[in-house]
XYZ file of C-alpha atoms in Angstrom:
661
model
C -23.015 -66.672 102.148
C -23.702 -64.333 105.186
C -26.602 -65.547 107.227
C -25.580 -64.363 110.532
C -23.428 -67.213 111.312
C -20.055 -65.741 110.579
C -18.109 -65.686 107.528
C -15.076 -67.475 106.130
C -11.711 -66.267 107.445
C -8.454 -66.344 105.764
C -5.350 -64.607 106.679
C -2.088 -63.655 104.820
C 0.968 -61.764 105.195
C 1.299 -58.047 104.165
C 1.134 -57.770 100.352
C 0.920 -61.537 99.868
C -1.300 -63.175 97.257
C -4.346 -64.971 98.519
C -7.127 -66.280 96.278
C -10.316 -64.255 96.161
C -12.820 -65.623 98.461
C -16.106 -64.346 96.911
C -17.093 -62.116 94.090
C -20.279 -61.284 92.263
C -21.603 -59.059 89.517
C -25.182 -57.881 89.997
C -27.017 -57.922 86.692
C -28.336 -54.189 86.762
C -29.076 -51.780 83.865
C -28.366 -48.622 85.962
C -25.396 -47.852 83.674
C -26.890 -49.067 80.439
C -27.174 -46.464 77.620
C -29.029 -47.427 74.526
C -27.202 -46.530 71.186
C -30.219 -44.379 70.251
C -30.562 -42.900 73.740
C -31.519 -39.194 73.831
C -29.188 -36.533 75.155
C -31.452 -36.291 78.392
C -31.121 -40.038 78.988
C -27.360 -39.891 78.526
C -27.197 -36.946 80.841
C -29.170 -38.866 83.558
C -26.781 -41.924 83.330
C -23.913 -39.493 83.550
C -25.295 -38.126 86.756
C -25.629 -41.607 88.051
C -22.103 -42.241 87.217
C -21.014 -39.124 89.152
C -23.065 -39.954 92.247
C -21.718 -43.366 92.278
C -18.053 -42.304 92.240
C -17.145 -42.810 88.523
C -16.454 -39.279 87.392
C -14.431 -40.359 84.371
C -17.469 -42.010 82.707
C -19.724 -39.209 84.027
C -17.543 -36.623 82.094
C -18.039 -38.530 78.900
C -21.730 -39.002 79.172
C -22.567 -35.405 80.233
C -20.306 -33.994 77.591
C -21.942 -36.125 75.037
C -25.354 -34.882 76.156
C -24.091 -31.276 75.911
C -22.580 -31.657 72.459
C -26.023 -33.015 71.154
C -27.728 -29.712 72.436
C -28.851 -30.576 75.914
C -27.451 -27.685 77.935
C -28.814 -25.761 80.958
C -27.646 -24.731 84.362
C -28.328 -28.086 85.899
C -26.422 -29.968 83.290
C -23.514 -27.549 83.469
C -23.419 -27.793 87.213
C -22.982 -31.633 87.096
C -20.538 -31.320 84.181
C -18.333 -28.975 86.350
C -18.449 -31.489 89.217
C -17.608 -34.294 86.945
C -14.585 -32.301 85.505
C -13.072 -31.741 88.921
C -14.158 -34.778 90.823
C -11.164 -36.833 92.127
C -8.781 -34.390 90.521
C -6.531 -31.620 91.723
C -6.533 -28.230 89.915
C -3.030 -28.975 88.307
C -4.267 -32.157 86.962
C -6.459 -30.211 84.574
C -5.025 -29.901 80.896
C -5.046 -26.503 79.143
C -7.875 -27.677 77.003
C -9.922 -28.614 79.983
C -9.312 -25.241 81.694
C -10.312 -23.482 78.397
C -13.586 -25.625 78.409
C -14.302 -24.660 82.001
C -13.701 -21.032 81.248
C -16.144 -21.146 78.349
C -18.710 -22.741 80.615
C -18.082 -19.962 83.149
C -19.014 -17.323 80.494
C -22.394 -19.131 79.870
C -23.527 -18.861 83.567
C -25.160 -15.457 83.042
C -27.240 -16.869 80.121
C -29.133 -19.397 82.199
C -32.372 -18.410 83.904
C -32.101 -17.488 87.673
C -32.723 -20.454 90.013
C -31.167 -23.013 92.278
C -28.995 -24.587 89.635
C -27.600 -21.346 88.273
C -26.694 -20.172 91.842
C -25.020 -23.530 92.621
C -23.113 -23.251 89.313
C -22.098 -19.718 90.070
C -20.831 -20.765 93.542
C -18.762 -23.615 92.082
C -16.955 -21.266 89.707
C -16.393 -18.680 92.389
C -14.788 -21.357 94.533
C -12.347 -22.059 91.716
C -11.521 -18.375 91.372
C -10.886 -18.170 95.197
C -8.061 -20.889 94.975
C -5.092 -18.499 94.808
C -6.655 -15.590 96.817
C -6.085 -14.731 100.416
C -8.263 -16.476 102.993
C -10.170 -13.288 104.026
C -11.469 -12.858 100.425
C -13.024 -16.219 100.487
C -15.430 -15.559 103.186
C -18.153 -14.185 101.107
C -18.051 -17.329 98.715
C -18.045 -19.646 101.653
C -21.204 -17.999 103.003
C -22.875 -18.326 99.578
C -21.843 -22.001 99.523
C -23.398 -22.503 103.062
C -26.576 -20.839 101.806
C -27.128 -23.566 99.035
C -29.434 -26.490 99.722
C -27.635 -29.213 101.653
C -27.611 -31.554 98.655
C -25.879 -29.050 96.344
C -23.548 -27.886 99.056
C -22.557 -31.513 99.890
C -22.132 -32.363 96.203
C -19.715 -29.462 95.754
C -17.649 -30.236 98.833
C -17.399 -33.838 97.927
C -16.371 -33.515 94.314
C -14.022 -30.358 94.875
C -12.159 -32.392 97.638
C -8.809 -32.296 95.866
C -9.313 -28.825 94.414
C -10.110 -26.927 97.649
C -7.041 -26.211 99.696
C -5.667 -24.044 102.478
C -7.800 -21.694 104.502
C -10.772 -22.230 102.275
C -10.958 -25.840 103.062
C -10.088 -25.230 106.741
C -13.206 -23.134 107.079
C -15.341 -25.920 105.692
C -13.657 -28.967 107.095
C -15.389 -29.046 110.554
C -18.759 -29.137 108.843
C -17.596 -31.783 106.354
C -16.298 -33.948 109.142
C -19.562 -33.590 111.093
C -21.642 -34.576 108.042
C -19.349 -37.770 107.590
C -19.686 -38.773 111.230
C -23.550 -38.335 110.934
C -23.884 -40.278 107.570
C -21.183 -42.951 108.203
C -23.531 -45.483 109.648
C -26.749 -44.113 108.087
C -29.436 -46.093 106.419
C -28.730 -49.063 108.570
C -25.292 -49.739 107.042
C -24.015 -52.419 109.465
C -27.147 -54.536 109.136
C -27.428 -54.128 105.209
C -23.976 -53.856 103.747
C -23.327 -57.677 103.588
C -26.089 -57.933 101.155
C -24.160 -56.001 98.583
C -21.512 -58.803 98.385
C -24.091 -61.520 98.253
C -24.459 -63.091 94.812
C -27.685 -62.877 92.891
C -29.355 -66.166 93.682
C -29.808 -68.568 90.594
C -33.316 -69.554 89.858
C -35.059 -72.598 91.428
C -34.926 -75.990 89.681
C -36.170 -79.343 90.687
C -35.428 -82.772 89.279
C -38.125 -83.643 86.651
C -39.697 -87.153 86.637
C -37.564 -89.804 84.902
C -39.159 -90.998 81.483
C -41.411 -93.985 81.965
C -40.629 -97.464 80.755
C -44.148 -98.702 81.272
C -45.131 -98.885 77.577
C -42.345 -101.630 76.890
C -43.415 -103.579 79.898
C -47.154 -103.280 79.039
C -46.309 -104.518 75.490
C -44.747 -107.741 76.801
C -47.189 -108.307 79.658
C -50.134 -109.999 77.684
C -47.794 -112.631 76.088
C -46.100 -113.452 79.532
C -49.383 -113.567 81.376
C -50.801 -115.866 78.594
C -47.881 -118.265 78.790
C -48.171 -118.212 82.684
C -51.923 -118.828 82.635
C -51.601 -121.733 80.155
C -48.683 -123.478 81.946
C -50.428 -122.946 85.461
C -53.797 -124.297 84.068
C -51.984 -127.389 82.776
C -50.355 -127.977 86.111
C -53.695 -127.525 87.868
C -55.396 -130.130 85.469
C -52.686 -132.528 86.136
C -52.904 -132.188 90.090
C -56.743 -132.378 89.885
C -56.617 -135.380 87.805
C -54.161 -137.145 89.992
C -55.861 -136.321 93.379
C -58.788 -133.754 93.340
C -59.148 -133.376 97.031
C -55.439 -132.774 97.783
C -55.096 -130.665 94.737
C -58.055 -128.358 95.635
C -56.543 -127.625 99.189
C -52.959 -127.142 97.647
C -54.325 -124.870 94.982
C -56.354 -122.836 97.562
C -53.091 -122.355 99.589
C -51.135 -121.484 96.670
C -53.738 -118.847 95.587
C -53.720 -117.313 99.114
C -49.970 -117.288 99.345
C -49.815 -115.764 95.799
C -52.114 -112.989 96.628
C -50.235 -112.261 99.993
C -46.882 -112.271 98.158
C -48.280 -110.036 95.483
C -49.738 -107.513 98.008
C -46.716 -107.082 100.261
C -44.082 -107.963 97.622
C -45.272 -105.339 95.009
C -44.876 -102.610 97.800
C -41.465 -104.021 98.739
C -40.331 -104.252 95.157
C -41.527 -100.711 94.341
C -39.681 -99.121 97.306
C -36.360 -101.116 96.678
C -36.585 -100.363 92.940
C -37.041 -96.775 93.697
C -34.289 -96.699 96.251
C -31.801 -98.372 94.028
C -32.599 -96.260 91.017
C -32.199 -93.082 93.137
C -28.908 -94.290 94.557
C -27.690 -94.954 90.965
C -28.625 -91.525 89.924
C -27.368 -89.748 93.025
C -24.153 -91.652 93.714
C -21.723 -89.268 95.655
C -18.982 -91.118 97.437
C -18.202 -89.518 100.873
C -14.852 -87.977 101.652
C -12.284 -90.700 102.345
C -14.095 -93.254 100.120
C -11.364 -94.665 97.716
C -14.052 -94.433 95.009
C -14.661 -90.766 95.509
C -14.434 -89.014 92.125
C -16.761 -86.038 92.829
C -15.739 -82.813 91.065
C -15.016 -79.478 92.792
C -18.539 -78.170 92.384
C -20.032 -81.407 93.852
C -17.705 -81.292 96.791
C -18.532 -77.654 97.507
C -22.258 -78.505 97.503
C -21.781 -81.339 99.983
C -19.683 -79.015 102.219
C -22.415 -76.431 101.974
C -24.991 -79.014 102.937
C -22.977 -80.143 105.830
C -22.509 -76.655 107.006
C -26.186 -75.700 106.782
C -27.424 -78.883 108.233
C -24.938 -78.212 111.117
C -26.471 -74.992 112.047
C -30.223 -75.651 111.221
C -30.490 -78.327 113.922
C -33.900 -79.348 115.495
C -34.537 -78.458 119.066
C -33.156 -81.130 121.455
C -30.552 -82.409 119.071
C -26.883 -81.727 119.103
C -25.300 -80.808 115.744
C -23.359 -84.154 115.417
C -26.528 -86.207 116.197
C -28.458 -84.352 113.458
C -25.711 -84.784 110.976
C -25.408 -88.523 111.681
C -29.379 -88.798 111.506
C -29.363 -87.126 108.192
C -26.386 -88.522 106.354
C -28.375 -90.315 103.630
C -30.734 -87.307 103.166
C -27.792 -85.009 102.695
C -26.171 -87.172 100.191
C -29.375 -87.522 98.285
C -29.983 -83.756 98.290
C -26.364 -82.881 97.526
C -26.506 -85.161 94.539
C -29.630 -83.713 93.268
C -28.344 -80.113 93.513
C -25.021 -81.144 91.902
C -26.974 -82.808 88.976
C -29.269 -79.737 88.485
C -26.696 -76.944 88.663
C -23.258 -78.450 87.737
C -23.580 -77.578 84.021
C -24.413 -73.967 84.754
C -20.738 -73.016 85.639
C -21.848 -71.097 88.713
C -20.512 -70.574 92.181
C -22.078 -72.542 94.946
C -22.603 -69.178 96.599
C -25.533 -68.583 94.058
C -27.245 -71.803 95.055
C -26.684 -71.582 98.862
C -30.123 -70.071 99.248
C -31.637 -73.394 98.001
C -29.333 -75.504 100.187
C -30.173 -73.434 103.250
C -33.831 -73.886 102.391
C -33.569 -77.515 102.118
C -31.797 -77.796 105.562
C -34.588 -75.707 107.077
C -37.147 -77.773 105.424
C -35.572 -80.963 106.793
C -35.384 -79.519 110.220
C -39.046 -78.522 110.201
C -40.332 -81.737 108.820
C -38.374 -83.599 111.495
C -40.225 -81.422 114.119
C -43.476 -82.442 112.482
C -42.509 -86.183 112.376
C -42.570 -86.240 108.561
C -38.810 -86.279 107.754
C -39.012 -89.638 106.178
C -42.020 -89.103 103.989
C -42.442 -90.395 100.370
C -40.143 -87.716 99.086
C -37.358 -89.660 100.785
C -38.438 -93.293 100.623
C -37.416 -95.264 103.590
C -36.974 -99.030 103.657
C -40.143 -101.233 103.728
C -41.278 -102.431 107.248
C -39.832 -105.517 108.562
C -43.340 -107.039 108.973
C -44.189 -106.471 105.300
C -40.888 -108.118 104.180
C -41.465 -111.078 106.569
C -45.089 -111.616 105.272
C -43.823 -111.503 101.618
C -40.907 -113.978 102.306
C -43.325 -116.275 104.199
C -45.793 -116.158 101.328
C -43.203 -116.964 98.885
C -41.925 -119.933 100.940
C -45.520 -121.180 101.280
C -45.966 -120.717 97.553
C -42.871 -122.652 96.773
C -43.763 -125.497 99.160
C -47.194 -125.698 97.726
C -45.918 -125.965 94.196
C -43.624 -128.823 95.270
C -46.637 -130.387 96.998
C -48.637 -130.166 93.715
C -45.786 -131.768 91.917
C -45.760 -134.624 94.693
C -49.524 -134.936 94.283
C -49.120 -135.446 90.512
C -46.339 -137.910 91.074
C -48.332 -139.935 93.575
C -51.497 -140.314 91.403
C -50.089 -140.580 87.958
C -47.481 -142.345 85.751
C -44.087 -141.341 84.933
C -45.052 -139.401 81.614
C -47.473 -137.202 83.682
C -44.855 -136.701 86.289
C -42.333 -135.566 83.739
C -44.974 -133.177 82.288
C -45.692 -131.913 85.806
C -41.999 -131.196 86.331
C -41.944 -129.256 83.088
C -45.048 -127.490 84.069
C -43.561 -126.330 87.389
C -40.456 -125.090 85.600
C -42.669 -123.221 83.205
C -44.823 -121.739 86.009
C -41.719 -120.462 87.755
C -40.158 -118.983 84.683
C -43.263 -117.596 83.117
C -44.573 -116.368 86.537
C -41.250 -114.504 87.163
C -41.395 -112.952 83.713
C -44.984 -111.890 84.022
C -44.473 -110.662 87.653
C -41.473 -108.682 86.389
C -43.529 -106.989 83.655
C -46.586 -106.382 85.795
C -44.495 -104.883 88.551
C -42.663 -102.561 86.173
C -45.791 -101.519 84.236
C -47.640 -100.714 87.465
C -44.695 -99.394 89.331
C -43.683 -97.047 86.512
C -47.177 -95.699 86.213
C -47.213 -95.084 89.956
C -43.769 -93.644 89.932
C -44.519 -91.245 87.242
C -47.574 -90.043 88.922
C -45.834 -89.579 92.268
C -42.711 -88.034 90.814
C -44.907 -85.588 88.624
C -46.721 -84.515 91.780
C -43.644 -84.261 93.906
C -41.804 -82.282 91.168
C -44.651 -79.771 90.994
C -44.718 -79.397 94.804
C -40.952 -79.223 95.093
C -40.691 -76.669 92.276
C -43.463 -74.593 93.743
C -41.948 -74.618 97.287
C -38.525 -73.708 95.829
C -39.901 -71.045 93.751
C -41.563 -69.384 96.771
C -38.245 -69.723 98.705
C -36.349 -68.220 95.825
C -38.795 -65.298 95.524
C -38.559 -64.723 99.285
C -34.814 -64.714 99.349
C -34.512 -62.538 96.229
C -37.107 -59.983 97.642
C -35.179 -59.939 100.800
C -31.838 -59.314 99.082
C -33.244 -56.506 96.941
C -34.706 -54.847 100.036
C -31.492 -55.267 102.097
C -28.902 -54.582 99.269
C -27.382 -51.024 99.342
C -27.577 -48.906 96.307
C -24.426 -47.710 94.546
C -24.984 -44.126 95.889
C -25.258 -45.471 99.435
C -22.026 -47.554 99.031
C -20.311 -44.655 97.521
C -21.344 -42.320 100.266
C -20.377 -44.590 103.169
C -16.865 -45.057 101.553
C -16.594 -41.329 101.183
C -17.552 -40.829 104.884
C -14.901 -43.389 105.744
C -12.198 -41.688 103.807
C -13.141 -38.300 105.180
C -12.851 -39.481 108.822
C -9.577 -41.253 108.002
C -8.048 -38.078 106.643
C -9.387 -36.204 109.612
C -7.707 -38.682 111.991
C -4.423 -38.298 110.095
C -4.509 -34.591 110.138
C -5.211 -34.737 113.976
C -2.389 -37.193 114.516
C 0.145 -34.983 112.708
C -1.382 -31.695 114.120
C -1.717 -30.375 110.559
C -4.313 -28.135 109.082
C -5.245 -27.690 105.469
C -3.223 -24.484 105.336
C -0.091 -26.661 106.061
C -0.735 -28.984 103.107
C 0.409 -28.531 99.493
C -1.883 -31.316 98.303
C -2.978 -34.793 99.391
C -4.217 -38.051 97.841
C -5.777 -41.058 99.060
C -5.428 -44.559 97.371
C -8.144 -47.125 98.213
C -7.044 -50.602 97.324
C -8.544 -54.041 98.217
C -7.260 -55.872 101.327
C -7.152 -59.572 101.155
C -8.981 -61.689 102.022
C -12.192 -59.918 100.795
C -15.462 -60.325 99.108
C -16.172 -58.002 96.281
C -19.114 -57.116 94.247
C -20.243 -54.702 91.532
C -23.201 -53.843 89.366
C -22.865 -54.393 85.635
C -20.780 -51.641 84.228
C -19.717 -50.347 87.624
C -16.505 -50.429 89.583
C -15.573 -53.221 92.096
C -16.455 -52.592 95.873
C -14.690 -54.604 98.458
C -15.604 -55.814 101.955
C -12.090 -54.956 103.034
C -9.910 -52.063 101.953
C -6.532 -50.683 102.626
C -6.714 -46.854 102.871
C -3.233 -45.156 101.966
C -3.059 -41.461 102.532
C -0.245 -39.292 101.278
C -0.037 -35.758 102.850
C 2.319 -33.520 100.914
C 3.767 -30.691 103.016
C 6.733 -28.229 102.579
C 8.875 -30.699 104.529
C 8.089 -33.776 102.543
C 5.541 -36.559 102.323
C 3.640 -38.353 105.167
C 2.154 -41.618 104.231
C -0.427 -43.294 106.557
C -2.023 -46.735 105.637
C -4.506 -48.721 107.480
C -6.742 -51.819 106.615
C -10.344 -51.227 106.944
C -13.362 -53.497 107.224
C -16.107 -51.977 105.240
C -18.792 -54.259 106.669
C -18.505 -52.859 110.219
C -16.462 -49.718 109.832
C -13.544 -50.886 112.015
C -9.946 -49.949 111.150
C -6.753 -52.069 111.766
C -3.559 -50.573 113.204
C -2.087 -47.696 111.181
C 1.236 -47.854 109.561
C 3.044 -44.474 109.038
C 6.210 -43.379 107.135
C 7.745 -40.062 106.309
C 10.131 -39.174 103.504
C 11.706 -36.202 101.935
C 10.934 -35.216 98.312
C 14.307 -36.382 97.165
C 13.886 -39.848 98.937
C 11.166 -40.885 96.280
C 13.305 -41.966 93.421
C 10.949 -43.619 91.074
C 7.324 -44.712 90.670
C 6.333 -47.550 88.290
C 3.094 -49.206 87.360
C 2.881 -52.973 86.296
C -0.163 -54.209 84.407
C -0.924 -57.842 84.277
C -4.050 -58.811 82.462
C -4.450 -62.034 84.429
C -3.458 -60.530 87.831
C -4.222 -56.802 87.912
C -2.386 -53.570 88.560
C 0.657 -53.069 90.856
C 2.132 -49.729 91.966
C 5.828 -49.808 92.881
C 7.404 -46.932 94.995
C 11.138 -46.927 95.029
C 12.861 -44.979 97.838
C 16.552 -44.124 97.972
C 16.675 -45.273 101.560
C 14.763 -48.350 101.663
C 13.246 -51.386 99.817
C 10.718 -51.151 96.930
C 7.090 -50.719 98.023
C 4.710 -52.914 96.045
C 1.003 -51.943 96.285
C -1.652 -54.048 94.673
C -3.999 -51.377 93.291
C -6.605 -53.568 91.630
C -7.195 -57.218 90.832
C -7.955 -58.534 87.425
C -11.540 -58.980 86.372
C -11.519 -60.225 82.800
C -13.081 -63.600 83.921
C -15.981 -61.641 85.403
C -16.896 -59.481 82.367
C -20.319 -59.640 80.908
C -20.369 -60.008 77.148
C -21.075 -56.430 76.440
C -18.482 -55.022 78.902
C -15.036 -53.739 77.704
C -12.160 -54.820 79.888
C -10.076 -51.729 79.319
C -12.917 -49.392 80.098
C -13.749 -51.389 83.254
C -10.036 -51.273 84.336
C -10.089 -47.425 83.869
C -13.205 -47.149 85.950
C -11.647 -49.168 88.747
C -8.426 -47.264 88.762
C -10.253 -43.982 88.843
C -12.513 -44.888 91.750
C -9.374 -46.259 93.641
C -7.816 -42.702 93.443
C -5.019 -44.236 91.427
C -4.838 -41.783 88.470
C -4.391 -38.730 90.885
C -2.004 -40.585 93.161
C 0.159 -41.790 90.429
C 0.466 -38.395 88.791
C 1.275 -36.900 92.178
C 3.861 -39.382 93.190
C 5.340 -39.525 89.705
C 5.753 -35.769 89.588
C 7.451 -35.712 93.139
C 9.768 -38.551 92.148
C 10.693 -36.785 88.867
C 11.065 -33.190 89.963
C 11.511 -33.188 93.656
C 11.501 -29.591 95.051
C 10.689 -28.321 91.487
C 7.330 -29.997 91.798
C 6.677 -28.319 94.958
C 7.252 -24.863 93.518
C 5.083 -25.478 90.538
C 2.122 -26.864 92.610
C 2.234 -24.656 95.657
C -1.534 -23.509 96.152
C -0.216 -19.933 96.621
C 1.334 -20.013 93.184
C -1.638 -21.409 91.285
C -2.806 -19.054 88.431
C -6.250 -17.707 88.999
C -9.116 -19.471 87.278
C -10.176 -16.307 85.420
C -6.503 -15.743 84.301
C -6.220 -19.267 83.126
C -9.058 -18.673 80.677
């Protein structure tokens, strides 16, 4: 959990395997399409897919809407963007080019307006791909005349389509927009919330079932026996020596009342403490009897962490931890009991652990840390009075026996001995039933009140944290826009380093892969987004391929040292993809003059699928958003054809869009 205290750090060698540190799936319906959804609803979801960087799904949804009769300039504009997003012109099949050409013929049938003009400009840009730079000036001016939102959408989704001088003339503006928007909408302060798991709902331990009814059922009989035996002993003592017996009986009565008053409190507190310890037994680390499961141990460590950073003023962390050892054990056990069966990550319950740590700190400051919610031992004075009263009561009972023995014969003395034994036995049994009946009623009332108070307080803390997360958590378009800006500036830095312009490039592709260790998150039906990426850019020129890679921390926008390599077309001998359902996708580049390059493209996510999600579909979404499809086709084509690929894909040799139709 990120709460401003720093995150977990883990390090590993390049391309090594490290366990995923944190991941979460936000339960959102932004991509949900009802089976009976109207074409308009499918179109809206398709646009959301497009804006969130999932063009493959956007193409399917918008095409479906068009096929069911929902067709206008706005729909066609987004359809064209989806067709070309994250794809180069030579990635389009003959059928797709024909579909684009048929859509171009429909432009004139739509009413005049912003959407038709944007659609016309998009098609004109396609037609300018193989023309001289000077002829594209008019289209560029019309592009600049569009509203910023339409213009930016075209530039973003046509990124791999636009080449040469056409892109050179627009690149400076594109770079400036990326610089301005890269940290927009308070990115640095908010982005952590995207990777924060949705908190699980509040729970509190309900009152234990009462056993008072059984104790009450046995109480009348036991009190009756005790009363009869006690009365018999009193009669024997009064008959033997009335004066001494009255004094002894009064002392016994007083001692009994005192023992009952203080002993009942002592018994209740000790009974509660022992019952709670039995329920919440968690051996500490190093205890030979420690048998806690992984979830319980993680809960305990989380309590230790949050109590260690939520420290009352004036105390050192180690002092506070020592002072609250028993409280932490009890709370950790409660949370483990409440949430263990949910099969959840501790990250989802950390909000509650943090709240409990803050609550303990605040109550310590008010002097109420050891209140009835955490019963402390009874006072030494109460215990001493109870023990003294019991000693006096025992001594008085023996005195009564002596009184009977001194004033009566052997038969009465024997009866007195039996009576004393009966008083002790029946008194203990009656006291046990009475204490349990009364204690259980008191306990149930207290625990019911405390349960309601705890649950209400935790509900308020949960709602507060959930609302805070919802306000802080970036939306999918924001995450996609920030990532796009980062990629744009990374490409610009590479061009500047190599002193290249877009006129010098045949094409380019950027592969965005996770960099371990990372946190990752996604909304239901959407792609994984990572706290740390590796950007790997391939610039294809007439002289060969330039590859630049750099690790990138998405949470603060900082990049690591770049790694660069250059190789000729004939140096790339083969490209292979390995799919492992339990691991993910690996891309292997084999060069003729060096070792094979293994690139982890995506991690497996089958264990994080919702019941209505399709593993194959989600894998395709993640590969598309990583830029893998285009990168693989590009590298595979170069490896297979070498210079032949270059001749076929030179921007100056591309067939015009109008001719392709």
